[in-house]
């Protein structure tokens, strides 16, 4: 198991605890902890391979702060859960939150270091 899988599994384990069940509904694709790309890569295997040979100064960590629907899901049990989005992102073999672009390539949802202009980014829910 690699570091990205360990972290995603820890998030999943945390929201499965009885006292955190409400948080599970508000844990979505945006809750994947890493953002952007490293060495121009987002595929976990490629990132890990390059990290074995090269170093980086920063790996951007932080869930997407622009999802007010997450708080609604946490506070209102009748709101739809976002958890399936988290599970899908955790299983997509990318170390950061990503989506398929119009060419079918996986690209970072938000790449704050390489493309800091938020207007250039895509935000599905």
mmCIF file with all atom_site columns, N, CA and C in Angstrom, residues 22-97:
data_model
loop_
_atom_site.group_PDB
_atom_site.id
_atom_site.type_symbol
_atom_site.label_atom_id
_atom_site.label_alt_id
_atom_site.label_comp_id
_atom_site.label_asym_id
_atom_site.label_entity_id
_atom_site.label_seq_id
_atom_site.pdbx_PDB_ins_code
_atom_site.Cartn_x
_atom_site.Cartn_y
_atom_site.Cartn_z
_atom_site.occupancy
_atom_site.B_iso_or_equiv
_atom_site.pdbx_formal_charge
_atom_site.auth_seq_id
_atom_site.auth_comp_id
_atom_site.auth_asym_id
_atom_site.auth_atom_id
_atom_site.pdbx_PDB_model_num
ATOM 1   N N  . UNK A 1 22 ? -22.010 11.334 10.538  1.00 0.00 ? 22 UNK A N  1
ATOM 2   C CA . UNK A 1 22 ? -22.557 12.493 9.822   1.00 0.00 ? 22 UNK A CA 1
ATOM 3   C C  . UNK A 1 22 ? -21.528 13.063 8.849   1.00 0.00 ? 22 UNK A C  1
ATOM 4   N N  . UNK A 1 23 ? -20.248 12.967 9.197   1.00 0.00 ? 23 UNK A N  1
ATOM 5   C CA . UNK A 1 23 ? -19.196 13.484 8.319   1.00 0.00 ? 23 UNK A CA 1
ATOM 6   C C  . UNK A 1 23 ? -19.097 12.687 7.028   1.00 0.00 ? 23 UNK A C  1
ATOM 7   N N  . UNK A 1 24 ? -19.472 11.425 7.083   1.00 0.00 ? 24 UNK A N  1
ATOM 8   C CA . UNK A 1 24 ? -19.375 10.570 5.901   1.00 0.00 ? 24 UNK A CA 1
ATOM 9   C C  . UNK A 1 24 ? -20.203 11.139 4.745   1.00 0.00 ? 24 UNK A C  1
ATOM 10  N N  . UNK A 1 25 ? -21.411 11.636 5.017   1.00 0.00 ? 25 UNK A N  1
ATOM 11  C CA . UNK A 1 25 ? -22.267 12.187 3.962   1.00 0.00 ? 25 UNK A CA 1
ATOM 12  C C  . UNK A 1 25 ? -21.609 13.377 3.268   1.00 0.00 ? 25 UNK A C  1
ATOM 13  N N  . UNK A 1 26 ? -20.789 14.130 3.988   1.00 0.00 ? 26 UNK A N  1
ATOM 14  C CA . UNK A 1 26 ? -20.132 15.305 3.431   1.00 0.00 ? 26 UNK A CA 1
ATOM 15  C C  . UNK A 1 26 ? -18.720 15.054 2.959   1.00 0.00 ? 26 UNK A C  1
ATOM 16  N N  . UNK A 1 27 ? -18.332 13.787 2.875   1.00 0.00 ? 27 UNK A N  1
ATOM 17  C CA . UNK A 1 27 ? -17.005 13.417 2.390   1.00 0.00 ? 27 UNK A CA 1
ATOM 18  C C  . UNK A 1 27 ? -17.158 12.987 0.940   1.00 0.00 ? 27 UNK A C  1
ATOM 19  N N  . UNK A 1 28 ? -16.695 13.838 0.026   1.00 0.00 ? 28 UNK A N  1
ATOM 20  C CA . UNK A 1 28 ? -16.861 13.566 -1.402  1.00 0.00 ? 28 UNK A CA 1
ATOM 21  C C  . UNK A 1 28 ? -15.546 13.566 -2.145  1.00 0.00 ? 28 UNK A C  1
ATOM 22  N N  . UNK A 1 29 ? -15.625 13.619 -3.454  1.00 0.00 ? 29 UNK A N  1
ATOM 23  C CA . UNK A 1 29 ? -14.420 13.610 -4.292  1.00 0.00 ? 29 UNK A CA 1
ATOM 24  C C  . UNK A 1 29 ? -13.476 14.741 -3.904  1.00 0.00 ? 29 UNK A C  1
ATOM 25  N N  . UNK A 1 30 ? -14.043 15.843 -3.466  1.00 0.00 ? 30 UNK A N  1
ATOM 26  C CA . UNK A 1 30 ? -13.284 17.022 -3.047  1.00 0.00 ? 30 UNK A CA 1
ATOM 27  C C  . UNK A 1 30 ? -12.507 16.778 -1.757  1.00 0.00 ? 30 UNK A C  1
ATOM 28  N N  . UNK A 1 31 ? -12.764 15.660 -1.081  1.00 0.00 ? 31 UNK A N  1
ATOM 29  C CA . UNK A 1 31 ? -12.072 15.347 0.169   1.00 0.00 ? 31 UNK A CA 1
ATOM 30  C C  . UNK A 1 31 ? -10.777 14.569 -0.038  1.00 0.00 ? 31 UNK A C  1
ATOM 31  N N  . UNK A 1 32 ? -10.474 14.198 -1.275  1.00 0.00 ? 32 UNK A N  1
ATOM 32  C CA . UNK A 1 32 ? -9.168  13.594 -1.560  1.00 0.00 ? 32 UNK A CA 1
ATOM 33  C C  . UNK A 1 32 ? -8.136  14.644 -1.152  1.00 0.00 ? 32 UNK A C  1
ATOM 34  N N  . UNK A 1 33 ? -7.164  14.292 -0.321  1.00 0.00 ? 33 UNK A N  1
ATOM 35  C CA . UNK A 1 33 ? -6.333  15.324 0.297   1.00 0.00 ? 33 UNK A CA 1
ATOM 36  C C  . UNK A 1 33 ? -5.321  16.054 -0.579  1.00 0.00 ? 33 UNK A C  1
ATOM 37  N N  . UNK A 1 34 ? -4.933  15.506 -1.714  1.00 0.00 ? 34 UNK A N  1
ATOM 38  C CA . UNK A 1 34 ? -3.889  16.170 -2.491  1.00 0.00 ? 34 UNK A CA 1
ATOM 39  C C  . UNK A 1 34 ? -4.477  16.872 -3.703  1.00 0.00 ? 34 UNK A C  1
ATOM 40  N N  . UNK A 1 35 ? -3.793  17.919 -4.150  1.00 0.00 ? 35 UNK A N  1
ATOM 41  C CA . UNK A 1 35 ? -4.237  18.746 -5.261  1.00 0.00 ? 35 UNK A CA 1
ATOM 42  C C  . UNK A 1 35 ? -3.134  18.870 -6.298  1.00 0.00 ? 35 UNK A C  1
ATOM 43  N N  . UNK A 1 36 ? -3.551  18.882 -7.549  1.00 0.00 ? 36 UNK A N  1
ATOM 44  C CA . UNK A 1 36 ? -2.635  19.195 -8.623  1.00 0.00 ? 36 UNK A CA 1
ATOM 45  C C  . UNK A 1 36 ? -1.856  18.023 -9.165  1.00 0.00 ? 36 UNK A C  1
ATOM 46  N N  . UNK A 1 37 ? -0.682  18.353 -9.676  1.00 0.00 ? 37 UNK A N  1
ATOM 47  C CA . UNK A 1 37 ? 0.181   17.352 -10.290 1.00 0.00 ? 37 UNK A CA 1
ATOM 48  C C  . UNK A 1 37 ? 1.595   17.507 -9.734  1.00 0.00 ? 37 UNK A C  1
ATOM 49  N N  . UNK A 1 38 ? 2.349   16.435 -9.862  1.00 0.00 ? 38 UNK A N  1
ATOM 50  C CA . UNK A 1 38 ? 3.768   16.446 -9.480  1.00 0.00 ? 38 UNK A CA 1
ATOM 51  C C  . UNK A 1 38 ? 4.542   15.972 -10.696 1.00 0.00 ? 38 UNK A C  1
ATOM 52  N N  . UNK A 1 39 ? 5.527   16.731 -11.097 1.00 0.00 ? 39 UNK A N  1
ATOM 53  C CA . UNK A 1 39 ? 6.315   16.399 -12.288 1.00 0.00 ? 39 UNK A CA 1
ATOM 54  C C  . UNK A 1 39 ? 5.404   16.274 -13.509 1.00 0.00 ? 39 UNK A C  1
ATOM 55  N N  . UNK A 1 40 ? 4.286   16.989 -13.521 1.00 0.00 ? 40 UNK A N  1
ATOM 56  C CA . UNK A 1 40 ? 3.339   16.913 -14.625 1.00 0.00 ? 40 UNK A CA 1
ATOM 57  C C  . UNK A 1 40 ? 2.502   15.644 -14.623 1.00 0.00 ? 40 UNK A C  1
ATOM 58  N N  . UNK A 1 41 ? 2.536   14.898 -13.547 1.00 0.00 ? 41 UNK A N  1
ATOM 59  C CA . UNK A 1 41 ? 1.835   13.614 -13.452 1.00 0.00 ? 41 UNK A CA 1
ATOM 60  C C  . UNK A 1 41 ? 0.785   13.648 -12.351 1.00 0.00 ? 41 UNK A C  1
ATOM 61  N N  . UNK A 1 42 ? -0.299  12.894 -12.555 1.00 0.00 ? 42 UNK A N  1
ATOM 62  C CA . UNK A 1 42 ? -1.271  12.696 -11.483 1.00 0.00 ? 42 UNK A CA 1
ATOM 63  C C  . UNK A 1 42 ? -1.514  11.217 -11.197 1.00 0.00 ? 42 UNK A C  1
ATOM 64  N N  . UNK A 1 43 ? -1.069  10.330 -12.100 1.00 0.00 ? 43 UNK A N  1
ATOM 65  C CA . UNK A 1 43 ? -1.235  8.905  -11.863 1.00 0.00 ? 43 UNK A CA 1
ATOM 66  C C  . UNK A 1 43 ? -0.320  8.483  -10.715 1.00 0.00 ? 43 UNK A C  1
ATOM 67  N N  . UNK A 1 44 ? -0.903  7.836  -9.740  1.00 0.00 ? 44 UNK A N  1
ATOM 68  C CA . UNK A 1 44 ? -0.167  7.474  -8.526  1.00 0.00 ? 44 UNK A CA 1
ATOM 69  C C  . UNK A 1 44 ? 1.121   6.716  -8.821  1.00 0.00 ? 44 UNK A C  1
ATOM 70  N N  . UNK A 1 45 ? 1.074   5.711  -9.664  1.00 0.00 ? 45 UNK A N  1
ATOM 71  C CA . UNK A 1 45 ? 2.277   4.911  -9.950  1.00 0.00 ? 45 UNK A CA 1
ATOM 72  C C  . UNK A 1 45 ? 3.387   5.769  -10.543 1.00 0.00 ? 45 UNK A C  1
ATOM 73  N N  . UNK A 1 46 ? 3.043   6.661  -11.457 1.00 0.00 ? 46 UNK A N  1
ATOM 74  C CA . UNK A 1 46 ? 4.054   7.538  -12.073 1.00 0.00 ? 46 UNK A CA 1
ATOM 75  C C  . UNK A 1 46 ? 4.603   8.532  -11.058 1.00 0.00 ? 46 UNK A C  1
ATOM 76  N N  . UNK A 1 47 ? 3.724   9.077  -10.209 1.00 0.00 ? 47 UNK A N  1
ATOM 77  C CA . UNK A 1 47 ? 4.173   10.020 -9.182  1.00 0.00 ? 47 UNK A CA 1
ATOM 78  C C  . UNK A 1 47 ? 5.129   9.324  -8.218  1.00 0.00 ? 47 UNK A C  1
ATOM 79  N N  . UNK A 1 48 ? 4.758   8.145  -7.748  1.00 0.00 ? 48 UNK A N  1
ATOM 80  C CA . UNK A 1 48 ? 5.621   7.415  -6.806  1.00 0.00 ? 48 UNK A CA 1
ATOM 81  C C  . UNK A 1 48 ? 6.966   7.070  -7.430  1.00 0.00 ? 48 UNK A C  1
ATOM 82  N N  . UNK A 1 49 ? 6.958   6.671  -8.691  1.00 0.00 ? 49 UNK A N  1
ATOM 83  C CA . UNK A 1 49 ? 8.203   6.349  -9.387  1.00 0.00 ? 49 UNK A CA 1
ATOM 84  C C  . UNK A 1 49 ? 9.104   7.576  -9.464  1.00 0.00 ? 49 UNK A C  1
ATOM 85  N N  . UNK A 1 50 ? 8.534   8.710  -9.830  1.00 0.00 ? 50 UNK A N  1
ATOM 86  C CA . UNK A 1 50 ? 9.342   9.924  -9.949  1.00 0.00 ? 50 UNK A CA 1
ATOM 87  C C  . UNK A 1 50 ? 9.806   10.423 -8.584  1.00 0.00 ? 50 UNK A C  1
ATOM 88  N N  . UNK A 1 51 ? 8.969   10.252 -7.551  1.00 0.00 ? 51 UNK A N  1
ATOM 89  C CA . UNK A 1 51 ? 9.375   10.670 -6.206  1.00 0.00 ? 51 UNK A CA 1
ATOM 90  C C  . UNK A 1 51 ? 10.535  9.823  -5.681  1.00 0.00 ? 51 UNK A C  1
ATOM 91  N N  . UNK A 1 52 ? 10.671  8.596  -6.158  1.00 0.00 ? 52 UNK A N  1
ATOM 92  C CA . UNK A 1 52 ? 11.812  7.760  -5.769  1.00 0.00 ? 52 UNK A CA 1
ATOM 93  C C  . UNK A 1 52 ? 13.113  8.286  -6.357  1.00 0.00 ? 52 UNK A C  1
ATOM 94  N N  . UNK A 1 53 ? 13.025  8.990  -7.484  1.00 0.00 ? 53 UNK A N  1
ATOM 95  C CA . UNK A 1 53 ? 14.227  9.461  -8.169  1.00 0.00 ? 53 UNK A CA 1
ATOM 96  C C  . UNK A 1 53 ? 14.474  10.958 -7.987  1.00 0.00 ? 53 UNK A C  1
ATOM 97  N N  . UNK A 1 54 ? 13.418  11.713 -7.731  1.00 0.00 ? 54 UNK A N  1
ATOM 98  C CA . UNK A 1 54 ? 13.527  13.170 -7.618  1.00 0.00 ? 54 UNK A CA 1
ATOM 99  C C  . UNK A 1 54 ? 12.807  13.639 -6.363  1.00 0.00 ? 54 UNK A C  1
ATOM 100 N N  . UNK A 1 55 ? 13.098  14.857 -5.962  1.00 0.00 ? 55 UNK A N  1
ATOM 101 C CA . UNK A 1 55 ? 12.400  15.414 -4.806  1.00 0.00 ? 55 UNK A CA 1
ATOM 102 C C  . UNK A 1 55 ? 11.543  16.596 -5.243  1.00 0.00 ? 55 UNK A C  1
ATOM 103 N N  . UNK A 1 56 ? 10.604  16.933 -4.403  1.00 0.00 ? 56 UNK A N  1
ATOM 104 C CA . UNK A 1 56 ? 9.759   18.105 -4.637  1.00 0.00 ? 56 UNK A CA 1
ATOM 105 C C  . UNK A 1 56 ? 9.824   18.983 -3.403  1.00 0.00 ? 56 UNK A C  1
ATOM 106 N N  . UNK A 1 57 ? 9.575   20.264 -3.599  1.00 0.00 ? 57 UNK A N  1
ATOM 107 C CA . UNK A 1 57 ? 9.556   21.190 -2.476  1.00 0.00 ? 57 UNK A CA 1
ATOM 108 C C  . UNK A 1 57 ? 8.205   21.179 -1.757  1.00 0.00 ? 57 UNK A C  1
ATOM 109 N N  . UNK A 1 58 ? 7.133   20.965 -2.541  1.00 0.00 ? 58 UNK A N  1
ATOM 110 C CA . UNK A 1 58 ? 5.786   21.065 -1.977  1.00 0.00 ? 58 UNK A CA 1
ATOM 111 C C  . UNK A 1 58 ? 4.873   20.043 -2.634  1.00 0.00 ? 58 UNK A C  1
ATOM 112 N N  . UNK A 1 59 ? 4.059   19.387 -1.833  1.00 0.00 ? 59 UNK A N  1
ATOM 113 C CA . UNK A 1 59 ? 2.914   18.635 -2.328  1.00 0.00 ? 59 UNK A CA 1
ATOM 114 C C  . UNK A 1 59 ? 1.709   19.347 -1.725  1.00 0.00 ? 59 UNK A C  1
ATOM 115 N N  . UNK A 1 60 ? 0.830   19.839 -2.560  1.00 0.00 ? 60 UNK A N  1
ATOM 116 C CA . UNK A 1 60 ? -0.295  20.634 -2.087  1.00 0.00 ? 60 UNK A CA 1
ATOM 117 C C  . UNK A 1 60 ? -1.309  19.730 -1.411  1.00 0.00 ? 60 UNK A C  1
ATOM 118 N N  . UNK A 1 61 ? -1.563  19.989 -0.145  1.00 0.00 ? 61 UNK A N  1
ATOM 119 C CA . UNK A 1 61 ? -2.470  19.189 0.653   1.00 0.00 ? 61 UNK A CA 1
ATOM 120 C C  . UNK A 1 61 ? -3.639  20.057 1.078   1.00 0.00 ? 61 UNK A C  1
ATOM 121 N N  . UNK A 1 62 ? -4.833  19.554 0.905   1.00 0.00 ? 62 UNK A N  1
ATOM 122 C CA . UNK A 1 62 ? -6.007  20.271 1.383   1.00 0.00 ? 62 UNK A CA 1
ATOM 123 C C  . UNK A 1 62 ? -7.215  19.944 0.557   1.00 0.00 ? 62 UNK A C  1
ATOM 124 N N  . UNK A 1 63 ? -8.320  19.712 1.215   1.00 0.00 ? 63 UNK A N  1
ATOM 125 C CA . UNK A 1 63 ? -9.534  19.406 0.474   1.00 0.00 ? 63 UNK A CA 1
ATOM 126 C C  . UNK A 1 63 ? -10.105 20.688 -0.134  1.00 0.00 ? 63 UNK A C  1
ATOM 127 N N  . UNK A 1 64 ? -10.980 20.514 -1.098  1.00 0.00 ? 64 UNK A N  1
ATOM 128 C CA . UNK A 1 64 ? -11.553 21.647 -1.815  1.00 0.00 ? 64 UNK A CA 1
ATOM 129 C C  . UNK A 1 64 ? -12.419 22.481 -0.875  1.00 0.00 ? 64 UNK A C  1
ATOM 130 N N  . UNK A 1 65 ? -12.080 23.746 -0.658  1.00 0.00 ? 65 UNK A N  1
ATOM 131 C CA . UNK A 1 65 ? -12.841 24.573 0.285   1.00 0.00 ? 65 UNK A CA 1
ATOM 132 C C  . UNK A 1 65 ? -14.110 25.168 -0.327  1.00 0.00 ? 65 UNK A C  1
ATOM 133 N N  . UNK A 1 66 ? -14.346 24.935 -1.591  1.00 0.00 ? 66 UNK A N  1
ATOM 134 C CA . UNK A 1 66 ? -15.446 25.593 -2.280  1.00 0.00 ? 66 UNK A CA 1
ATOM 135 C C  . UNK A 1 66 ? -16.622 24.638 -2.526  1.00 0.00 ? 66 UNK A C  1
ATOM 136 N N  . UNK A 1 67 ? -17.015 23.906 -1.483  1.00 0.00 ? 67 UNK A N  1
ATOM 137 C CA . UNK A 1 67 ? -18.110 22.956 -1.641  1.00 0.00 ? 67 UNK A CA 1
ATOM 138 C C  . UNK A 1 67 ? -19.083 23.118 -0.467  1.00 0.00 ? 67 UNK A C  1
ATOM 139 N N  . UNK A 1 68 ? -19.890 24.167 -0.513  1.00 0.00 ? 68 UNK A N  1
ATOM 140 C CA . UNK A 1 68 ? -20.846 24.358 0.594   1.00 0.00 ? 68 UNK A CA 1
ATOM 141 C C  . UNK A 1 68 ? -21.843 23.208 0.709   1.00 0.00 ? 68 UNK A C  1
ATOM 142 N N  . UNK A 1 69 ? -22.042 22.452 -0.378  1.00 0.00 ? 69 UNK A N  1
ATOM 143 C CA . UNK A 1 69 ? -22.946 21.299 -0.335  1.00 0.00 ? 69 UNK A CA 1
ATOM 144 C C  . UNK A 1 69 ? -22.451 20.249 0.657   1.00 0.00 ? 69 UNK A C  1
ATOM 145 N N  . UNK A 1 70 ? -21.151 20.227 0.919   1.00 0.00 ? 70 UNK A N  1
ATOM 146 C CA . UNK A 1 70 ? -20.587 19.287 1.870   1.00 0.00 ? 70 UNK A CA 1
ATOM 147 C C  . UNK A 1 70 ? -21.152 19.544 3.268   1.00 0.00 ? 70 UNK A C  1
ATOM 148 N N  . UNK A 1 71 ? -21.160 20.793 3.691   1.00 0.00 ? 71 UNK A N  1
ATOM 149 C CA . UNK A 1 71 ? -21.695 21.133 5.010   1.00 0.00 ? 71 UNK A CA 1
ATOM 150 C C  . UNK A 1 71 ? -23.186 20.819 5.081   1.00 0.00 ? 71 UNK A C  1
ATOM 151 N N  . UNK A 1 72 ? -23.914 21.094 4.003   1.00 0.00 ? 72 UNK A N  1
ATOM 152 C CA . UNK A 1 72 ? -25.342 20.753 3.967   1.00 0.00 ? 72 UNK A CA 1
ATOM 153 C C  . UNK A 1 72 ? -25.534 19.250 4.172   1.00 0.00 ? 72 UNK A C  1
ATOM 154 N N  . UNK A 1 73 ? -24.720 18.451 3.507   1.00 0.00 ? 73 UNK A N  1
ATOM 155 C CA . UNK A 1 73 ? -24.835 16.996 3.632   1.00 0.00 ? 73 UNK A CA 1
ATOM 156 C C  . UNK A 1 73 ? -24.525 16.531 5.048   1.00 0.00 ? 73 UNK A C  1
ATOM 157 N N  . UNK A 1 74 ? -23.585 17.191 5.700   1.00 0.00 ? 74 UNK A N  1
ATOM 158 C CA . UNK A 1 74 ? -23.220 16.816 7.069   1.00 0.00 ? 74 UNK A CA 1
ATOM 159 C C  . UNK A 1 74 ? -24.329 17.188 8.053   1.00 0.00 ? 74 UNK A C  1
ATOM 160 N N  . UNK A 1 75 ? -24.883 18.385 7.885   1.00 0.00 ? 75 UNK A N  1
ATOM 161 C CA . UNK A 1 75 ? -25.864 18.881 8.844   1.00 0.00 ? 75 UNK A CA 1
ATOM 162 C C  . UNK A 1 75 ? -27.280 18.356 8.634   1.00 0.00 ? 75 UNK A C  1
ATOM 163 N N  . UNK A 1 76 ? -27.591 17.921 7.440   1.00 0.00 ? 76 UNK A N  1
ATOM 164 C CA . UNK A 1 76 ? -28.946 17.471 7.138   1.00 0.00 ? 76 UNK A CA 1
ATOM 165 C C  . UNK A 1 76 ? -28.944 16.007 6.684   1.00 0.00 ? 76 UNK A C  1
ATOM 166 N N  . UNK A 1 77 ? -29.404 15.113 7.551   1.00 0.00 ? 77 UNK A N  1
ATOM 167 C CA . UNK A 1 77 ? -29.422 13.694 7.187   1.00 0.00 ? 77 UNK A CA 1
ATOM 168 C C  . UNK A 1 77 ? -30.246 13.392 5.936   1.00 0.00 ? 77 UNK A C  1
ATOM 169 N N  . UNK A 1 78 ? -31.157 14.282 5.566   1.00 0.00 ? 78 UNK A N  1
ATOM 170 C CA . UNK A 1 78 ? -31.968 14.043 4.368   1.00 0.00 ? 78 UNK A CA 1
ATOM 171 C C  . UNK A 1 78 ? -31.242 14.471 3.087   1.00 0.00 ? 78 UNK A C  1
ATOM 172 N N  . UNK A 1 79 ? -30.135 15.180 3.225   1.00 0.00 ? 79 UNK A N  1
ATOM 173 C CA . UNK A 1 79 ? -29.355 15.590 2.048   1.00 0.00 ? 79 UNK A CA 1
ATOM 174 C C  . UNK A 1 79 ? -28.658 14.379 1.455   1.00 0.00 ? 79 UNK A C  1
ATOM 175 N N  . UNK A 1 80 ? -28.447 14.385 0.137   1.00 0.00 ? 80 UNK A N  1
ATOM 176 C CA . UNK A 1 80 ? -27.746 13.246 -0.473  1.00 0.00 ? 80 UNK A CA 1
ATOM 177 C C  . UNK A 1 80 ? -26.295 13.158 0.006   1.00 0.00 ? 80 UNK A C  1
ATOM 178 N N  . UNK A 1 81 ? -25.825 11.940 0.143   1.00 0.00 ? 81 UNK A N  1
ATOM 179 C CA . UNK A 1 81 ? -24.443 11.701 0.542   1.00 0.00 ? 81 UNK A CA 1
ATOM 180 C C  . UNK A 1 81 ? -23.516 11.929 -0.652  1.00 0.00 ? 81 UNK A C  1
ATOM 181 N N  . UNK A 1 82 ? -22.330 12.412 -0.369  1.00 0.00 ? 82 UNK A N  1
ATOM 182 C CA . UNK A 1 82 ? -21.307 12.629 -1.393  1.00 0.00 ? 82 UNK A CA 1
ATOM 183 C C  . UNK A 1 82 ? -20.240 11.542 -1.341  1.00 0.00 ? 82 UNK A C  1
ATOM 184 N N  . UNK A 1 83 ? -20.405 10.586 -0.431  1.00 0.00 ? 83 UNK A N  1
ATOM 185 C CA . UNK A 1 83 ? -19.346 9.622  -0.151  1.00 0.00 ? 83 UNK A CA 1
ATOM 186 C C  . UNK A 1 83 ? -18.949 8.776  -1.355  1.00 0.00 ? 83 UNK A C  1
ATOM 187 N N  . UNK A 1 84 ? -19.879 8.420  -2.194  1.00 0.00 ? 84 UNK A N  1
ATOM 188 C CA . UNK A 1 84 ? -19.543 7.605  -3.372  1.00 0.00 ? 84 UNK A CA 1
ATOM 189 C C  . UNK A 1 84 ? -18.518 8.333  -4.250  1.00 0.00 ? 84 UNK A C  1
ATOM 190 N N  . UNK A 1 85 ? -18.606 9.664  -4.324  1.00 0.00 ? 85 UNK A N  1
ATOM 191 C CA . UNK A 1 85 ? -17.616 10.440 -5.078  1.00 0.00 ? 85 UNK A CA 1
ATOM 192 C C  . UNK A 1 85 ? -16.221 10.298 -4.492  1.00 0.00 ? 85 UNK A C  1
ATOM 193 N N  . UNK A 1 86 ? -16.141 10.260 -3.151  1.00 0.00 ? 86 UNK A N  1
ATOM 194 C CA . UNK A 1 86 ? -14.845 10.049 -2.504  1.00 0.00 ? 86 UNK A CA 1
ATOM 195 C C  . UNK A 1 86 ? -14.294 8.671  -2.859  1.00 0.00 ? 86 UNK A C  1
ATOM 196 N N  . UNK A 1 87 ? -15.148 7.655  -2.755  1.00 0.00 ? 87 UNK A N  1
ATOM 197 C CA . UNK A 1 87 ? -14.718 6.287  -3.046  1.00 0.00 ? 87 UNK A CA 1
ATOM 198 C C  . UNK A 1 87 ? -14.228 6.180  -4.491  1.00 0.00 ? 87 UNK A C  1
ATOM 199 N N  . UNK A 1 88 ? -14.959 6.762  -5.419  1.00 0.00 ? 88 UNK A N  1
ATOM 200 C CA . UNK A 1 88 ? -14.550 6.707  -6.829  1.00 0.00 ? 88 UNK A CA 1
ATOM 201 C C  . UNK A 1 88 ? -13.221 7.407  -7.039  1.00 0.00 ? 88 UNK A C  1
ATOM 202 N N  . UNK A 1 89 ? -13.034 8.576  -6.434  1.00 0.00 ? 89 UNK A N  1
ATOM 203 C CA . UNK A 1 89 ? -11.754 9.283  -6.577  1.00 0.00 ? 89 UNK A CA 1
ATOM 204 C C  . UNK A 1 89 ? -10.620 8.487  -5.946  1.00 0.00 ? 89 UNK A C  1
ATOM 205 N N  . UNK A 1 90 ? -10.862 7.895  -4.791  1.00 0.00 ? 90 UNK A N  1
ATOM 206 C CA . UNK A 1 90 ? -9.819  7.125  -4.105  1.00 0.00 ? 90 UNK A CA 1
ATOM 207 C C  . UNK A 1 90 ? -9.390  5.908  -4.918  1.00 0.00 ? 90 UNK A C  1
ATOM 208 N N  . UNK A 1 91 ? -10.277 5.406  -5.756  1.00 0.00 ? 91 UNK A N  1
ATOM 209 C CA . UNK A 1 91 ? -9.980  4.210  -6.534  1.00 0.00 ? 91 UNK A CA 1
ATOM 210 C C  . UNK A 1 91 ? -9.540  4.515  -7.965  1.00 0.00 ? 91 UNK A C  1
ATOM 211 N N  . UNK A 1 92 ? -9.393  5.784  -8.331  1.00 0.00 ? 92 UNK A N  1
ATOM 212 C CA . UNK A 1 92 ? -9.121  6.106  -9.737  1.00 0.00 ? 92 UNK A CA 1
ATOM 213 C C  . UNK A 1 92 ? -7.644  6.078  -10.123 1.00 0.00 ? 92 UNK A C  1
ATOM 214 N N  . UNK A 1 93 ? -6.781  5.627  -9.229  1.00 0.00 ? 93 UNK A N  1
ATOM 215 C CA . UNK A 1 93 ? -5.340  5.500  -9.501  1.00 0.00 ? 93 UNK A CA 1
ATOM 216 C C  . UNK A 1 93 ? -4.631  6.836  -9.705  1.00 0.00 ? 93 UNK A C  1
ATOM 217 N N  . UNK A 1 94 ? -5.234  7.915  -9.226  1.00 0.00 ? 94 UNK A N  1
ATOM 218 C CA . UNK A 1 94 ? -4.587  9.232  -9.248  1.00 0.00 ? 94 UNK A CA 1
ATOM 219 C C  . UNK A 1 94 ? -4.353  9.671  -7.813  1.00 0.00 ? 94 UNK A C  1
ATOM 220 N N  . UNK A 1 95 ? -3.215  10.301 -7.568  1.00 0.00 ? 95 UNK A N  1
ATOM 221 C CA . UNK A 1 95 ? -2.926  10.719 -6.197  1.00 0.00 ? 95 UNK A CA 1
ATOM 222 C C  . UNK A 1 95 ? -3.730  11.941 -5.793  1.00 0.00 ? 95 UNK A C  1
ATOM 223 N N  . UNK A 1 96 ? -4.261  12.685 -6.766  1.00 0.00 ? 96 UNK A N  1
ATOM 224 C CA . UNK A 1 96 ? -5.048  13.883 -6.464  1.00 0.00 ? 96 UNK A CA 1
ATOM 225 C C  . UNK A 1 96 ? -6.423  13.785 -7.121  1.00 0.00 ? 96 UNK A C  1
ATOM 226 N N  . UNK A 1 97 ? -7.307  14.690 -6.735  1.00 0.00 ? 97 UNK A N  1
ATOM 227 C CA . UNK A 1 97 ? -8.645  14.713 -7.337  1.00 0.00 ? 97 UNK A CA 1
ATOM 228 C C  . UNK A 1 97 ? -8.515  15.041 -8.818  1.00 0.00 ? 97 UNK A C  1
#
